[in-house]
Amino acid sequence: MTYHEALEAVGRILGEGGDEVLREVVELLQRELEQYSWLGIYLVEGNELVLGPWQGPEATEHVRIPVGQGVCGAAAASGRTEVVDDVNADPRYLACFPSTRSEIVVPIAHEGRVVGEIDIDSDRPAAFGDEDRAFLERVAELIAPHCLVG
Ligand code: SME
């Protein structure tokens, strides 16, 4: 699936609505974009990121991450997308899966506040380029209204 097709599919899921839209978006992206080995949405609760829907071969032990810790916590603190081409070279990286080589974390903001983030691990080195960043930042804008938990 191209990024354009994936954005249209996300739009369709959101248009249909319901309680499971985040889960459906997560499943779609992880299934259709080959280099997205593991994909999850963390939601901000107080000073923590709490894992919401995720899709991938294995569960992560990092179900709660303090804002400021790890690559996830850095993106939540700054409100800026983090792209890590080589996770083993980034001292902030909190390891989840031995197979992971690169990671992107895209904050989800609503009315100027970070309310969550999309976290994707890839088994390929440097899997995330400018197209992924632009695509995922657009997805984050679209799903933001569905990420308001606390
Ligand atoms: N690697 C992340 C932790 C979450 S797992 O990738 C699912 C980090 O460094 O914050």
Short mmCIF file of C-alpha atoms and ligand atoms in Angstrom, two decimals:
data_model
loop_
_atom_site.label_atom_id
_atom_site.label_comp_id
_atom_site.label_asym_id
_atom_site.label_seq_id
_atom_site.Cartn_x
_atom_site.Cartn_y
_atom_site.Cartn_z
CA MET A 1 0.00 0.00 0.00
CA THR A 2 1.33 3.49 -0.81
CA TYR A 3 1.39 6.25 1.80
CA HIS A 4 -1.42 7.97 -0.10
CA GLU A 5 -3.56 4.83 -0.04
CA ALA A 6 -2.81 4.32 3.64
CA LEU A 7 -3.91 7.90 4.43
CA GLU A 8 -7.15 7.31 2.56
CA ALA A 9 -7.70 4.10 4.51
CA VAL A 10 -7.06 5.94 7.80
CA GLY A 11 -9.61 8.55 6.70
CA ARG A 12 -12.16 5.83 6.03
CA ILE A 13 -11.62 4.28 9.48
CA LEU A 14 -12.02 7.66 11.17
CA GLY A 15 -15.07 8.46 9.04
CA GLU A 16 -16.76 5.28 10.18
CA GLY A 17 -15.99 6.14 13.81
CA GLY A 18 -16.65 3.91 16.80
CA ASP A 19 -14.72 2.94 19.92
CA GLU A 20 -12.03 0.95 18.15
CA VAL A 21 -10.67 3.50 15.67
CA LEU A 22 -7.21 3.69 17.24
CA ARG A 23 -6.88 -0.09 17.26
CA GLU A 24 -8.04 -0.25 13.63
CA VAL A 25 -5.53 2.41 12.55
CA VAL A 26 -2.72 0.60 14.38
CA GLU A 27 -3.61 -2.72 12.73
CA LEU A 28 -3.86 -1.15 9.28
CA LEU A 29 -0.49 0.60 9.43
CA GLN A 30 1.42 -2.34 10.87
CA ARG A 31 -0.14 -4.70 8.34
CA GLU A 32 0.23 -2.55 5.22
CA LEU A 33 3.63 -0.90 5.67
CA GLU A 34 6.17 -3.64 5.49
CA GLN A 35 9.02 -2.00 7.39
CA TYR A 36 6.74 -1.19 10.38
CA SER A 37 7.66 -4.28 12.39
CA TRP A 38 5.99 -3.23 15.64
CA LEU A 39 3.63 -0.29 16.02
CA GLY A 40 1.94 1.06 19.11
CA ILE A 41 0.18 4.16 20.36
CA TYR A 42 1.12 5.50 23.78
CA LEU A 43 -1.30 7.86 25.51
CA VAL A 44 -0.23 10.54 27.98
CA GLU A 45 -1.61 10.10 31.48
CA GLY A 46 -0.14 12.65 33.88
CA ASN A 47 3.64 12.38 33.53
CA GLU A 48 3.57 8.95 31.95
CA LEU A 49 3.08 7.39 28.56
CA VAL A 50 0.74 4.43 28.82
CA LEU A 51 0.64 1.86 26.04
CA GLY A 52 -2.67 1.72 24.19
CA PRO A 53 -3.35 -0.37 21.09
CA TRP A 54 -0.32 -2.06 19.55
CA GLN A 55 0.37 -4.59 16.83
CA GLY A 56 3.45 -6.69 16.22
CA PRO A 57 4.99 -10.08 16.79
CA GLU A 58 5.59 -9.60 20.53
CA ALA A 59 4.35 -7.59 23.51
CA THR A 60 6.69 -4.96 24.96
CA GLU A 61 7.58 -4.80 28.64
CA HIS A 62 7.50 -0.98 28.36
CA VAL A 63 3.81 -0.45 28.98
CA ARG A 64 4.39 2.72 31.06
CA ILE A 65 7.23 5.13 30.23
CA PRO A 66 7.86 8.31 32.23
CA VAL A 67 7.84 11.44 30.03
CA GLY A 68 11.54 12.26 29.50
CA GLN A 69 12.75 8.64 29.46
CA GLY A 70 13.71 6.70 26.35
CA VAL A 71 13.17 7.83 22.79
CA CYS A 72 9.43 7.78 23.49
CA GLY A 73 9.75 10.02 26.51
CA ALA A 74 12.03 12.43 24.63
CA ALA A 75 9.48 12.91 21.85
CA ALA A 76 6.70 13.44 24.38
CA ALA A 77 8.78 16.02 26.27
CA SER A 78 9.82 18.00 23.18
CA GLY A 79 6.71 17.53 21.05
CA ARG A 80 9.02 16.73 18.12
CA THR A 81 9.30 13.60 16.01
CA GLU A 82 12.32 11.44 16.86
CA VAL A 83 13.93 9.33 14.14
CA VAL A 84 16.62 6.89 15.29
CA ASP A 85 18.44 5.24 12.39
CA ASP A 86 20.45 2.92 14.65
CA VAL A 87 18.88 2.20 18.02
CA ASN A 88 22.06 0.58 19.30
CA ALA A 89 23.90 3.90 18.88
CA ASP A 90 21.35 5.98 20.82
CA PRO A 91 21.93 6.01 24.58
CA ARG A 92 18.32 7.06 25.21
CA TYR A 93 16.93 3.91 23.60
CA LEU A 94 14.90 1.59 25.86
CA ALA A 95 15.25 -1.85 24.32
CA CYS A 96 12.10 -3.86 23.68
CA PHE A 97 12.90 -6.39 20.99
CA PRO A 98 16.32 -7.80 20.07
CA SER A 99 15.43 -7.57 16.37
CA THR A 100 14.80 -3.80 16.37
CA ARG A 101 17.32 -1.73 14.38
CA SER A 102 15.58 1.65 13.95
CA GLU A 103 12.69 3.57 15.46
CA ILE A 104 10.43 6.57 14.85
CA VAL A 105 8.31 8.28 17.49
CA VAL A 106 5.73 10.83 16.34
CA PRO A 107 3.98 12.96 18.98
CA ILE A 108 0.22 13.34 18.78
CA ALA A 109 -0.77 16.86 19.79
CA HIS A 110 -4.19 18.31 20.52
CA GLU A 111 -4.64 22.05 21.06
CA GLY A 112 -0.91 22.49 21.61
CA ARG A 113 -0.56 19.69 24.17
CA VAL A 114 1.06 16.28 23.54
CA VAL A 115 -1.67 13.73 24.26
CA GLY A 116 0.06 10.65 22.87
CA GLU A 117 2.46 9.32 20.30
CA ILE A 118 2.90 6.77 17.57
CA ASP A 119 5.92 4.52 18.21
CA ILE A 120 7.23 2.28 15.45
CA ASP A 121 10.14 -0.16 15.63
CA SER A 122 11.65 -1.58 12.47
CA ASP A 123 13.85 -4.61 12.06
CA ARG A 124 15.56 -2.71 9.22
CA PRO A 125 18.31 -0.18 9.90
CA ALA A 126 17.36 3.42 9.04
CA ALA A 127 13.88 2.34 7.94
CA PHE A 128 12.23 5.73 8.44
CA GLY A 129 12.69 8.52 5.92
CA ASP A 130 11.09 11.89 5.22
CA GLU A 131 8.05 10.26 3.64
CA ASP A 132 7.38 8.18 6.75
CA ARG A 133 7.78 11.24 8.94
CA ALA A 134 5.38 13.36 6.84
CA PHE A 135 2.89 10.51 6.54
CA LEU A 136 2.91 9.67 10.26
CA GLU A 137 2.71 13.32 11.32
CA ARG A 138 -0.44 13.60 9.18
CA VAL A 139 -1.85 10.41 10.73
CA ALA A 140 -1.08 11.85 14.18
CA GLU A 141 -3.08 15.01 13.36
CA LEU A 142 -6.00 12.95 12.14
CA ILE A 143 -6.17 10.64 15.15
CA ALA A 144 -5.48 13.31 17.82
CA PRO A 145 -9.15 13.83 18.72
CA HIS A 146 -9.34 10.09 19.50
CA CYS A 147 -6.41 10.21 21.93
CA LEU A 148 -7.84 12.36 24.71
CA VAL A 149 -7.70 10.27 27.86
CA GLY A 150 -6.49 12.44 30.67
N1 SME B 1 12.18 1.99 22.36
C1 SME B 1 11.28 2.87 23.09
C2 SME B 1 10.48 2.11 24.10
C3 SME B 1 9.21 1.55 23.56
S1 SME B 1 9.41 0.13 22.64
O1 SME B 1 10.15 0.49 21.39
C4 SME B 1 7.95 -0.46 22.18
C5 SME B 1 12.07 4.01 23.72
O2 SME B 1 13.29 4.03 23.64
O3 SME B 1 11.45 4.87 24.32
#
